[in-house]
CSV table of C-alpha atoms in Angstrom, one decimal:
chain,number,residue,atom,x,y,z
B,1,MET,CA,153.2,182.2,192.3
B,2,PRO,CA,155.1,181.7,195.6
B,3,TYR,CA,157.3,178.7,196.1
B,4,GLY,CA,159.7,177.0,198.4
B,5,CYS,CA,161.1,173.5,198.5
B,6,ARG,CA,159.2,172.4,195.2
B,7,MET,CA,158.7,168.9,196.9
B,8,GLY,CA,155.8,169.3,199.2
B,9,VAL,CA,157.3,169.6,202.6
B,10,CYS,CA,157.6,173.4,203.3
B,11,HIS,CA,154.1,174.7,202.6
B,12,GLY,CA,155.7,177.9,201.0
B,13,CYS,CA,153.6,177.4,197.9
B,14,LEU,CA,150.2,177.8,199.3
B,15,VAL,CA,147.6,179.5,197.1
B,16,ARG,CA,143.9,179.7,197.5
B,17,LEU,CA,141.7,177.6,195.4
B,18,VAL,CA,138.5,179.3,193.9
B,19,ASP,CA,137.1,176.8,191.8
B,20,GLY,CA,137.9,173.4,190.2
B,21,ARG,CA,139.8,170.3,191.4
B,22,VAL,CA,143.4,169.3,191.8
B,23,ARG,CA,145.3,166.1,191.7
B,24,ASP,CA,148.2,165.6,194.4
B,25,LEU,CA,150.9,164.4,192.1
B,26,ARG,CA,152.5,162.5,194.9
B,27,THR,CA,149.7,160.2,195.7
B,28,GLY,CA,147.0,160.7,192.9
B,29,GLU,CA,144.4,162.0,195.1
B,30,VAL,CA,141.9,164.3,193.6
B,31,HIS,CA,140.8,166.9,196.0
B,32,GLY,CA,140.0,170.7,196.4
B,33,GLU,CA,137.3,172.6,197.8
B,34,PRO,CA,136.5,176.5,197.1
B,35,GLY,CA,138.7,178.4,199.6
B,36,GLU,CA,141.0,175.7,200.4
B,37,LEU,CA,144.8,176.4,200.4
B,38,ILE,CA,146.6,174.4,197.9
B,39,GLN,CA,150.2,173.2,197.6
B,40,THR,CA,150.8,174.4,194.1
B,41,CYS,CA,154.2,172.7,193.7
B,42,VAL,CA,152.7,169.1,194.2
B,43,ASN,CA,149.4,169.4,192.8
B,44,GLY,CA,148.1,169.7,189.1
B,45,ALA,CA,144.9,170.9,187.6
B,46,THR,CA,142.3,168.2,186.7
B,47,GLY,CA,140.3,170.4,184.6
B,48,PRO,CA,139.6,174.3,184.4
B,49,LEU,CA,141.0,175.7,187.6
B,50,VAL,CA,140.6,179.3,189.2
B,51,LEU,CA,143.4,180.1,191.8
B,52,ASP,CA,143.4,183.3,193.8
B,53,VAL,CA,147.2,184.0,193.3
Q,1,MET,CA,170.2,129.0,169.7
Q,2,THR,CA,170.9,129.6,173.1
Q,3,ALA,CA,168.3,131.7,175.1
Q,4,SER,CA,169.8,134.8,176.6
Q,5,ALA,CA,168.8,135.6,180.2
Q,6,LEU,CA,166.2,138.2,180.4
Q,7,PRO,CA,167.7,141.5,181.9
Q,8,VAL,CA,166.7,141.7,185.6
Q,9,LYS,CA,165.4,144.9,186.7
Q,10,ALA,CA,167.7,146.0,189.4
Q,11,VAL,CA,166.0,147.1,192.4
Q,12,ASP,CA,167.4,150.3,193.9
Q,13,PRO,CA,167.4,150.0,197.6
Q,14,THR,CA,167.2,153.7,198.1
Q,15,GLU,CA,164.0,154.2,196.0
Q,16,GLU,CA,162.5,151.2,197.9
Q,17,LEU,CA,163.5,153.1,201.2
Q,18,GLY,CA,161.5,156.0,199.7
Q,19,LYS,CA,158.5,153.9,198.9
Q,20,GLU,CA,158.5,152.4,202.5
Q,21,LEU,CA,158.6,155.9,204.1
Q,22,ASP,CA,156.0,157.3,201.8
Q,23,ARG,CA,153.7,154.3,203.0
Q,24,VAL,CA,154.4,155.4,206.5
Q,25,ARG,CA,153.6,159.0,205.6
Q,26,SER,CA,150.4,157.8,203.8
Q,27,ASP,CA,149.4,155.8,206.7
Q,28,VAL,CA,149.5,158.7,209.1
Q,29,ILE,CA,147.6,160.9,206.6
Q,30,ALA,CA,144.9,158.3,206.4
Q,31,ALA,CA,144.6,157.9,210.1
Q,32,ARG,CA,144.8,161.6,211.1
Q,33,GLY,CA,141.6,163.1,212.3
Q,34,ALA,CA,139.6,164.0,215.4
Q,35,ASP,CA,142.0,162.7,217.9
Q,36,ASP,CA,144.8,164.7,216.5
Q,37,ALA,CA,142.7,167.8,216.4
Q,38,HIS,CA,141.7,167.2,220.0
Q,39,TYR,CA,145.4,166.9,220.9
Q,40,ILE,CA,146.4,170.2,219.3
Q,41,ARG,CA,143.4,171.9,220.9
Q,42,THR,CA,144.3,170.6,224.3
Q,43,VAL,CA,148.0,171.7,224.2
Q,44,ILE,CA,146.7,175.2,223.0
Q,45,ALA,CA,144.3,175.1,226.2
Q,46,VAL,CA,147.2,174.2,228.5
Q,47,HIS,CA,149.3,176.9,227.2
Q,48,ARG,CA,146.7,179.5,227.6
Q,49,GLY,CA,145.9,178.4,231.2
Q,50,LEU,CA,149.7,178.3,231.9
Q,51,GLU,CA,150.3,181.7,230.4
Q,52,THR,CA,147.1,183.3,232.2
Q,53,GLY,CA,148.1,181.6,235.5
Q,54,GLY,CA,151.8,182.6,235.1
Q,55,ARG,CA,151.1,186.2,234.4
Q,56,LEU,CA,148.5,186.6,237.1
Q,57,ALA,CA,151.0,185.1,239.6
Q,58,LEU,CA,153.6,187.5,238.3
Q,59,SER,CA,151.1,190.5,238.9
Q,60,VAL,CA,151.6,189.8,242.6
Q,61,SER,CA,155.2,188.6,242.4
Q,62,LEU,CA,156.4,190.9,245.3
Q,63,PHE,CA,155.4,187.8,247.2
Q,64,PRO,CA,158.2,185.3,246.5
Q,65,PRO,CA,156.2,182.0,246.3
Q,66,ALA,CA,154.0,183.9,243.6
Q,67,TRP,CA,157.2,184.7,241.7
Q,68,CYS,CA,158.4,181.3,241.7
Q,69,ALA,CA,155.1,179.9,240.6
Q,70,GLY,CA,154.5,182.7,238.1
Q,71,THR,CA,157.9,182.4,236.6
Q,72,ALA,CA,157.5,178.5,236.4
Q,73,MET,CA,154.2,178.6,234.7
Q,74,LEU,CA,155.1,181.2,232.2
Q,75,THR,CA,158.4,179.3,231.4
Q,76,VAL,CA,156.5,176.2,230.6
Q,77,ALA,CA,153.9,178.2,228.7
Q,78,LYS,CA,156.4,179.9,226.4
Q,79,THR,CA,158.2,176.5,226.0
Q,80,LEU,CA,155.0,174.8,224.9
Q,81,GLU,CA,154.2,177.7,222.6
Q,82,ASN,CA,157.4,178.0,220.9
Q,83,MET,CA,158.1,174.2,220.4
Q,84,GLU,CA,155.0,172.2,220.4
Q,85,LEU,CA,152.7,174.8,219.2
Q,86,GLY,CA,154.6,177.6,217.1
Q,87,HIS,CA,157.2,175.4,215.5
Q,88,ASN,CA,154.7,172.6,214.5
Q,89,ILE,CA,151.8,174.9,213.3
Q,90,LEU,CA,154.1,177.0,211.3
Q,91,HIS,CA,155.5,173.8,209.6
Q,92,GLY,CA,152.0,173.3,208.2
Q,93,GLN,CA,151.5,170.3,210.4
Q,94,TRP,CA,147.8,171.1,211.3
Q,95,ASP,CA,147.0,173.0,208.0
Q,96,TRP,CA,144.9,169.9,207.1
Q,97,MET,CA,142.3,170.8,209.7
Q,98,GLY,CA,141.5,174.0,207.8
Q,99,ASP,CA,141.1,175.8,210.9
Q,100,PRO,CA,142.2,179.6,210.2
Q,101,ALA,CA,143.4,180.1,213.8
Q,102,ILE,CA,145.7,177.1,213.8
Q,103,HIS,CA,147.4,177.4,210.4
Q,104,SER,CA,150.9,178.0,209.1
Q,105,THR,CA,149.7,181.1,207.3
Q,106,THR,CA,148.2,182.8,210.4
Q,107,TRP,CA,150.0,181.7,213.5
Q,108,GLU,CA,152.3,184.3,214.9
Q,109,TRP,CA,154.5,183.0,217.8
Q,110,ASP,CA,155.7,184.4,221.2
Q,111,PHE,CA,159.5,184.5,219.9
Q,112,ALA,CA,161.5,187.4,218.3
Q,113,THR,CA,161.7,186.2,214.7
Q,114,PRO,CA,158.6,186.9,212.8
Q,115,ALA,CA,156.9,183.8,211.6
Q,116,ASP,CA,157.1,184.4,208.0
Q,117,ALA,CA,160.9,185.2,208.0
Q,118,TRP,CA,161.4,181.9,210.1
Q,119,LYS,CA,159.3,179.7,207.9
Q,120,ARG,CA,161.4,180.8,205.0
Q,121,THR,CA,164.7,180.0,206.3
Q,122,HIS,CA,163.4,177.1,208.3
Q,123,ASN,CA,160.7,175.1,206.3
Q,124,HIS,CA,162.2,175.7,202.9
Q,125,LEU,CA,165.9,176.1,203.4
Q,126,HIS,CA,166.7,174.0,206.2
Q,127,HIS,CA,164.4,171.1,205.5
Q,128,THR,CA,165.5,171.1,201.7
Q,129,TYR,CA,169.0,171.4,202.2
Q,130,THR,CA,169.5,169.8,205.6
Q,131,ASN,CA,173.0,169.5,206.7
Q,132,VAL,CA,174.6,170.4,203.2
Q,133,VAL,CA,177.5,172.5,203.9
Q,134,GLY,CA,177.3,175.9,202.3
Q,135,ARG,CA,173.5,175.5,201.9
Q,136,ASP,CA,172.1,174.7,205.1
Q,137,ARG,CA,172.8,177.7,207.1
Q,138,ASP,CA,171.5,176.1,210.2
Q,139,LEU,CA,174.8,174.1,210.2
Q,140,GLY,CA,176.4,176.4,212.6
Q,141,TYR,CA,174.0,179.2,212.1
Q,142,THR,CA,176.8,181.3,210.2
Q,143,ILE,CA,178.6,181.6,213.4
Q,144,LEU,CA,179.9,178.1,214.3
Q,145,ARG,CA,182.1,175.8,212.5
Q,146,MET,CA,180.4,172.3,212.9
Q,147,SER,CA,182.0,170.2,210.1
Q,148,PRO,CA,185.7,169.7,208.9
Q,149,GLU,CA,184.4,170.9,205.2
Q,150,GLN,CA,183.9,174.4,206.7
Q,151,PRO,CA,187.4,176.3,206.4
Q,152,TRP,CA,189.0,177.0,209.7
Q,153,HIS,CA,189.4,180.7,211.0
Q,154,PRO,CA,191.1,181.7,214.3
Q,155,VAL,CA,187.6,183.2,215.6
Q,156,TYR,CA,186.4,179.7,215.9
Q,157,LEU,CA,188.5,179.1,218.9
Q,158,LEU,CA,186.2,181.0,220.7
Q,159,GLN,CA,183.2,179.2,219.5
Q,160,PRO,CA,182.6,177.1,222.6
Q,161,LEU,CA,182.2,180.3,224.4
Q,162,TYR,CA,179.8,182.1,222.1
Q,163,ALA,CA,177.8,179.0,221.4
Q,164,ALA,CA,177.2,178.9,225.2
Q,165,LEU,CA,176.5,182.7,225.5
Q,166,LEU,CA,173.9,182.5,222.7
Q,167,ALA,CA,171.6,180.1,224.7
Q,168,PRO,CA,169.8,182.6,227.0
Q,169,VAL,CA,169.4,185.0,224.1
Q,170,PHE,CA,168.9,182.3,221.5
Q,171,GLU,CA,165.5,184.0,220.1
Q,172,TRP,CA,167.4,187.1,219.3
Q,173,GLY,CA,170.2,185.1,217.8
Q,174,ILE,CA,167.7,183.4,215.5
Q,175,ALA,CA,166.0,186.6,214.8
Q,176,LEU,CA,169.2,188.3,213.5
Q,177,TYR,CA,170.2,185.0,211.7
Q,178,ASP,CA,166.8,185.0,209.9
Q,179,LEU,CA,167.6,188.2,208.3
Q,180,GLU,CA,170.3,186.3,206.3
Q,181,ALA,CA,172.7,189.3,206.1
Q,182,ASP,CA,175.3,186.8,204.7
Q,183,ALA,CA,173.0,186.2,201.6
Q,184,VAL,CA,172.8,189.9,201.1
Q,185,ALA,CA,176.6,190.0,201.1
Q,186,ASP,CA,176.9,187.0,198.9
Q,187,GLY,CA,174.3,188.4,196.3
Q,188,ARG,CA,171.6,185.8,197.0
Q,189,LYS,CA,169.2,188.1,198.6
Q,190,SER,CA,168.4,191.7,197.6
Q,191,VAL,CA,169.1,194.8,199.9
Q,192,ARG,CA,165.4,195.6,199.5
Q,193,SER,CA,164.3,192.2,200.8
Q,194,PHE,CA,166.7,192.5,203.6
Q,195,LEU,CA,165.4,196.0,204.6
Q,196,GLY,CA,162.0,194.6,204.5
Q,197,ASP,CA,162.9,191.8,206.8
Q,198,VAL,CA,164.5,194.3,209.1
Q,199,ALA,CA,161.4,196.4,209.3
Q,200,GLY,CA,159.4,193.2,210.1
Q,201,LEU,CA,161.9,192.1,212.9
Q,202,ALA,CA,161.8,195.7,214.3
Q,203,ARG,CA,158.0,195.6,214.5
Q,204,LYS,CA,158.0,192.3,216.1
Q,205,ALA,CA,160.8,193.0,218.5
Q,206,VAL,CA,159.1,196.1,219.6
Q,207,HIS,CA,155.9,194.3,220.1
Q,208,GLN,CA,157.7,191.4,222.2
Q,209,PHE,CA,159.5,194.1,224.3
Q,210,ALA,CA,156.5,196.1,225.0
Q,211,LYS,CA,154.5,193.0,225.9
Q,212,ASP,CA,157.0,191.4,228.4
Q,213,TYR,CA,158.9,194.3,229.6
Q,214,VAL,CA,156.6,197.3,229.6
Q,215,LEU,CA,152.8,196.2,229.7
Q,216,PHE,CA,152.7,193.3,232.1
Q,217,PRO,CA,155.1,195.0,234.5
Q,218,LEU,CA,153.0,198.2,234.5
Q,219,LEU,CA,149.9,196.1,234.9
Q,220,ALA,CA,151.6,194.6,238.1
Q,221,GLY,CA,151.6,197.9,239.7
Q,222,PRO,CA,153.9,197.5,242.9
Q,223,SER,CA,155.2,194.1,241.5
Q,224,ALA,CA,156.3,195.8,238.3
Q,225,VAL,CA,160.0,194.8,238.9
Q,226,PRO,CA,159.6,191.4,240.1
Q,227,CYS,CA,157.2,190.9,237.1
Q,228,LEU,CA,159.7,192.2,234.6
Q,229,LEU,CA,162.4,189.9,236.2
Q,230,GLY,CA,160.1,187.0,236.0
Q,231,ASN,CA,159.3,187.6,232.4
Q,232,LEU,CA,163.1,188.1,231.7
Q,233,THR,CA,163.7,184.7,233.5
Q,234,ALA,CA,161.0,182.9,231.5
Q,235,ASN,CA,162.2,184.1,228.3
Q,236,ALA,CA,165.8,183.1,229.1
Q,237,LEU,CA,165.0,179.6,230.4
Q,238,ARG,CA,162.8,179.1,227.2
Q,239,ASN,CA,165.6,180.2,225.0
Q,240,VAL,CA,168.2,178.0,226.9
Q,241,TRP,CA,165.8,174.9,226.5
Q,242,ALA,CA,165.1,175.6,222.8
Q,243,HIS,CA,169.0,176.1,222.2
Q,244,THR,CA,169.6,172.7,224.1
Q,245,VAL,CA,167.0,170.7,222.1
Q,246,ILE,CA,167.8,172.2,218.8
Q,247,PHE,CA,171.4,172.0,219.1
Q,248,CYS,CA,171.0,168.3,219.7
Q,249,GLY,CA,169.0,167.9,216.5
Q,250,HIS,CA,171.7,167.9,214.1
Q,251,PHE,CA,175.0,168.4,216.0
Q,252,PRO,CA,175.8,165.1,218.0
Q,253,GLY,CA,179.1,163.9,216.9
Q,254,ASP,CA,178.1,161.1,214.5
Q,255,VAL,CA,175.4,163.1,212.6
Q,256,GLN,CA,176.6,163.3,208.9
Q,257,THR,CA,177.0,166.6,206.8
Q,258,PHE,CA,177.0,166.6,203.1
Q,259,THR,CA,178.6,168.5,200.2
Q,260,GLU,CA,176.6,170.1,197.3
Q,261,ASP,CA,178.0,167.6,194.9
Q,262,GLN,CA,176.4,164.8,196.9
Q,263,ILE,CA,172.8,166.2,196.5
Q,264,GLU,CA,172.9,166.9,192.7
Q,265,GLY,CA,170.0,165.2,191.2
Q,266,GLU,CA,168.7,163.8,194.5
Q,267,THR,CA,165.8,161.5,194.3
Q,268,ARG,CA,163.0,161.5,196.9
Q,269,GLY,CA,164.6,158.2,198.4
Q,270,GLN,CA,168.1,159.8,198.6
Q,271,TRP,CA,166.5,162.9,200.3
Q,272,TYR,CA,164.9,160.8,203.0
Q,273,GLU,CA,168.2,159.1,203.4
Q,274,ARG,CA,170.0,162.4,204.0
Q,275,GLN,CA,167.4,163.5,206.4
Q,276,ILE,CA,167.8,160.2,208.5
Q,277,GLN,CA,171.7,160.5,208.3
Q,278,GLY,CA,171.7,164.2,208.9
Q,279,SER,CA,169.4,164.3,212.2
Q,280,ALA,CA,169.7,162.8,215.8
Q,281,ASN,CA,166.9,161.7,218.1
Q,282,ILE,CA,166.9,162.3,221.9
Q,283,ASP,CA,165.3,159.4,224.1
Q,284,GLY,CA,162.7,160.6,226.5
Q,285,GLY,CA,159.1,160.0,228.0
Q,286,LEU,CA,156.0,161.6,226.9
Q,287,LEU,CA,156.3,164.8,229.0
Q,288,PHE,CA,159.8,165.4,227.6
Q,289,HIS,CA,158.6,165.0,224.0
Q,290,VAL,CA,155.8,167.4,224.5
Q,291,LEU,CA,158.0,170.1,226.0
Q,292,SER,CA,160.6,169.7,223.4
Q,293,GLY,CA,157.9,170.0,220.5
Q,294,ASN,CA,158.5,166.5,219.8
Q,295,LEU,CA,162.0,167.4,218.4
Q,296,GLY,CA,163.4,164.4,220.4
Q,297,HIS,CA,161.9,162.6,217.3
Q,298,GLN,CA,164.1,164.8,215.0
Q,299,ILE,CA,164.7,162.0,212.6
Q,300,GLU,CA,160.8,161.4,212.1
Q,301,HIS,CA,160.4,165.2,212.0
Q,302,HIS,CA,162.9,165.4,209.2
Q,303,ALA,CA,161.4,162.6,207.3
Q,304,PHE,CA,157.9,164.0,207.8
Q,305,PRO,CA,158.0,167.7,208.6
Q,306,ASP,CA,154.5,168.4,208.0
Q,307,LEU,CA,152.8,165.5,209.7
Q,308,PRO,CA,151.4,166.1,213.1
Q,309,SER,CA,154.0,166.0,215.8
Q,310,ASN,CA,152.1,163.8,218.0
Q,311,ARG,CA,152.5,161.1,215.4
Q,312,TYR,CA,156.2,161.1,215.5
Q,313,GLY,CA,156.5,158.9,218.7
Q,314,GLU,CA,154.0,156.5,216.9
Q,315,VAL,CA,155.9,156.1,213.8
Q,316,ALA,CA,159.3,156.1,215.5
Q,317,PRO,CA,159.5,152.2,216.0
Q,318,ARG,CA,158.6,151.7,212.3
Q,319,VAL,CA,161.3,154.1,211.1
Q,320,ARG,CA,163.8,152.6,213.5
Q,321,GLU,CA,163.0,149.3,212.1
Q,322,ILE,CA,163.3,150.4,208.5
Q,323,CYS,CA,166.7,152.0,209.3
Q,324,ALA,CA,168.0,148.9,211.1
Q,325,ARG,CA,166.9,146.7,208.0
Q,326,ARG,CA,168.4,148.9,205.5
Q,327,GLY,CA,171.8,149.5,207.4
Q,328,LEU,CA,171.0,153.2,207.8
Q,329,PRO,CA,172.0,155.1,211.1
Q,330,TYR,CA,169.6,155.9,213.6
Q,331,ILE,CA,171.3,158.2,216.0
Q,332,THR,CA,169.8,158.5,219.3
Q,333,GLY,CA,170.4,158.7,223.0
Q,334,PRO,CA,169.5,160.4,226.2
Q,335,LEU,CA,169.5,164.1,226.6
Q,336,TRP,CA,172.8,164.3,228.5
Q,337,ARG,CA,174.7,162.2,226.1
Q,338,GLN,CA,173.5,163.9,223.0
Q,339,TYR,CA,174.2,167.1,224.6
Q,340,ALA,CA,177.7,166.2,225.6
Q,341,SER,CA,178.3,164.7,222.2
Q,342,MET,CA,177.2,168.0,220.7
Q,343,TRP,CA,179.6,170.0,222.7
Q,344,GLY,CA,182.2,167.7,221.7
Q,345,ARG,CA,181.6,168.6,218.1
Q,346,VAL,CA,181.7,172.2,218.9
Q,347,LEU,CA,185.1,171.8,220.7
Q,348,ARG,CA,186.4,169.6,217.8
Q,349,HIS,CA,185.9,172.0,215.1
Q,350,ALA,CA,186.9,175.0,217.1
Q,351,VAL,CA,190.4,174.0,216.3
Q,352,PRO,CA,191.9,173.3,212.8
């Protein structure tokens, strides 16, 4: 998977979410719509997750 | 039996700083919405209008007032596109809108260096390793000595001269810099990757050259030569302005540099602290800030690189107050003073 700063500022880790929801590890916010670009370095899966890498 | 005192949990001021700035960040994220979207779309519309008007005027630029008006409009258009639009959109500041046309993954800017090459060296490397000597290549762009930790070499005696000469061709300097040839020499970047970047730059350069120095002049017919000169002037002026604002971001005299040892095991609070200590603001009004991509709020930009630029002015008083209360520097001043201070640093480190 692509990566950059690994701290959520550079947007170099964007991967498209296909299915499932993610939790922003910085704020706890659960989010994610199909088609959305996710910062993989600061988000974790909340359940089964499908990413378009 | 004596009761022993309960251990007091020490409050780490740097971590408290981190939490305070994280709160500023989350406040902006909670508030951003339609007004911000309207702002960026307005700037895009203004850019398009100015570029269209400028190029139309330059198409009849044999007529001197048309040349002046056209060059002026195109210069402002290119400045807006580079600084308030390109730099900020490529930072991901507008990705939250989910608009595929205004997104860090799709925007390609009117600047020599290709967007993806720039994003890597800027968003990742510069913003992570800000002002760390030996890691942040923006500290002198591999050609200038900007801190005493950098070893001196006689070639630096010429740096005031070549730093000045760089200004009108700044976009080409940055384009070559983004190839990271020094990283290849050090073994940090593969030759294959480098050649790929060279190919990308060649493609972009041909596109830029053809657009400004072939296509539009040809379309101008009899005004071809003044049109070409107008485009050249607009690019040069935009380059000089960008060079000015960008050099004032981290080079005014009191801005701190850091060593690699100092960032080992760096926490989020410490990262914030280094961003503040390693950046400098420029005082100015709203128009100045829009024309400089809100980089006059360099400290706020470095604390929150991916928050919408129009919010930097709004959070600046809060950041300034946090710095004052926590004894952190907040380096700012009018453009002339920051500019002079920057040149002072260039001169000072030109000598051993």
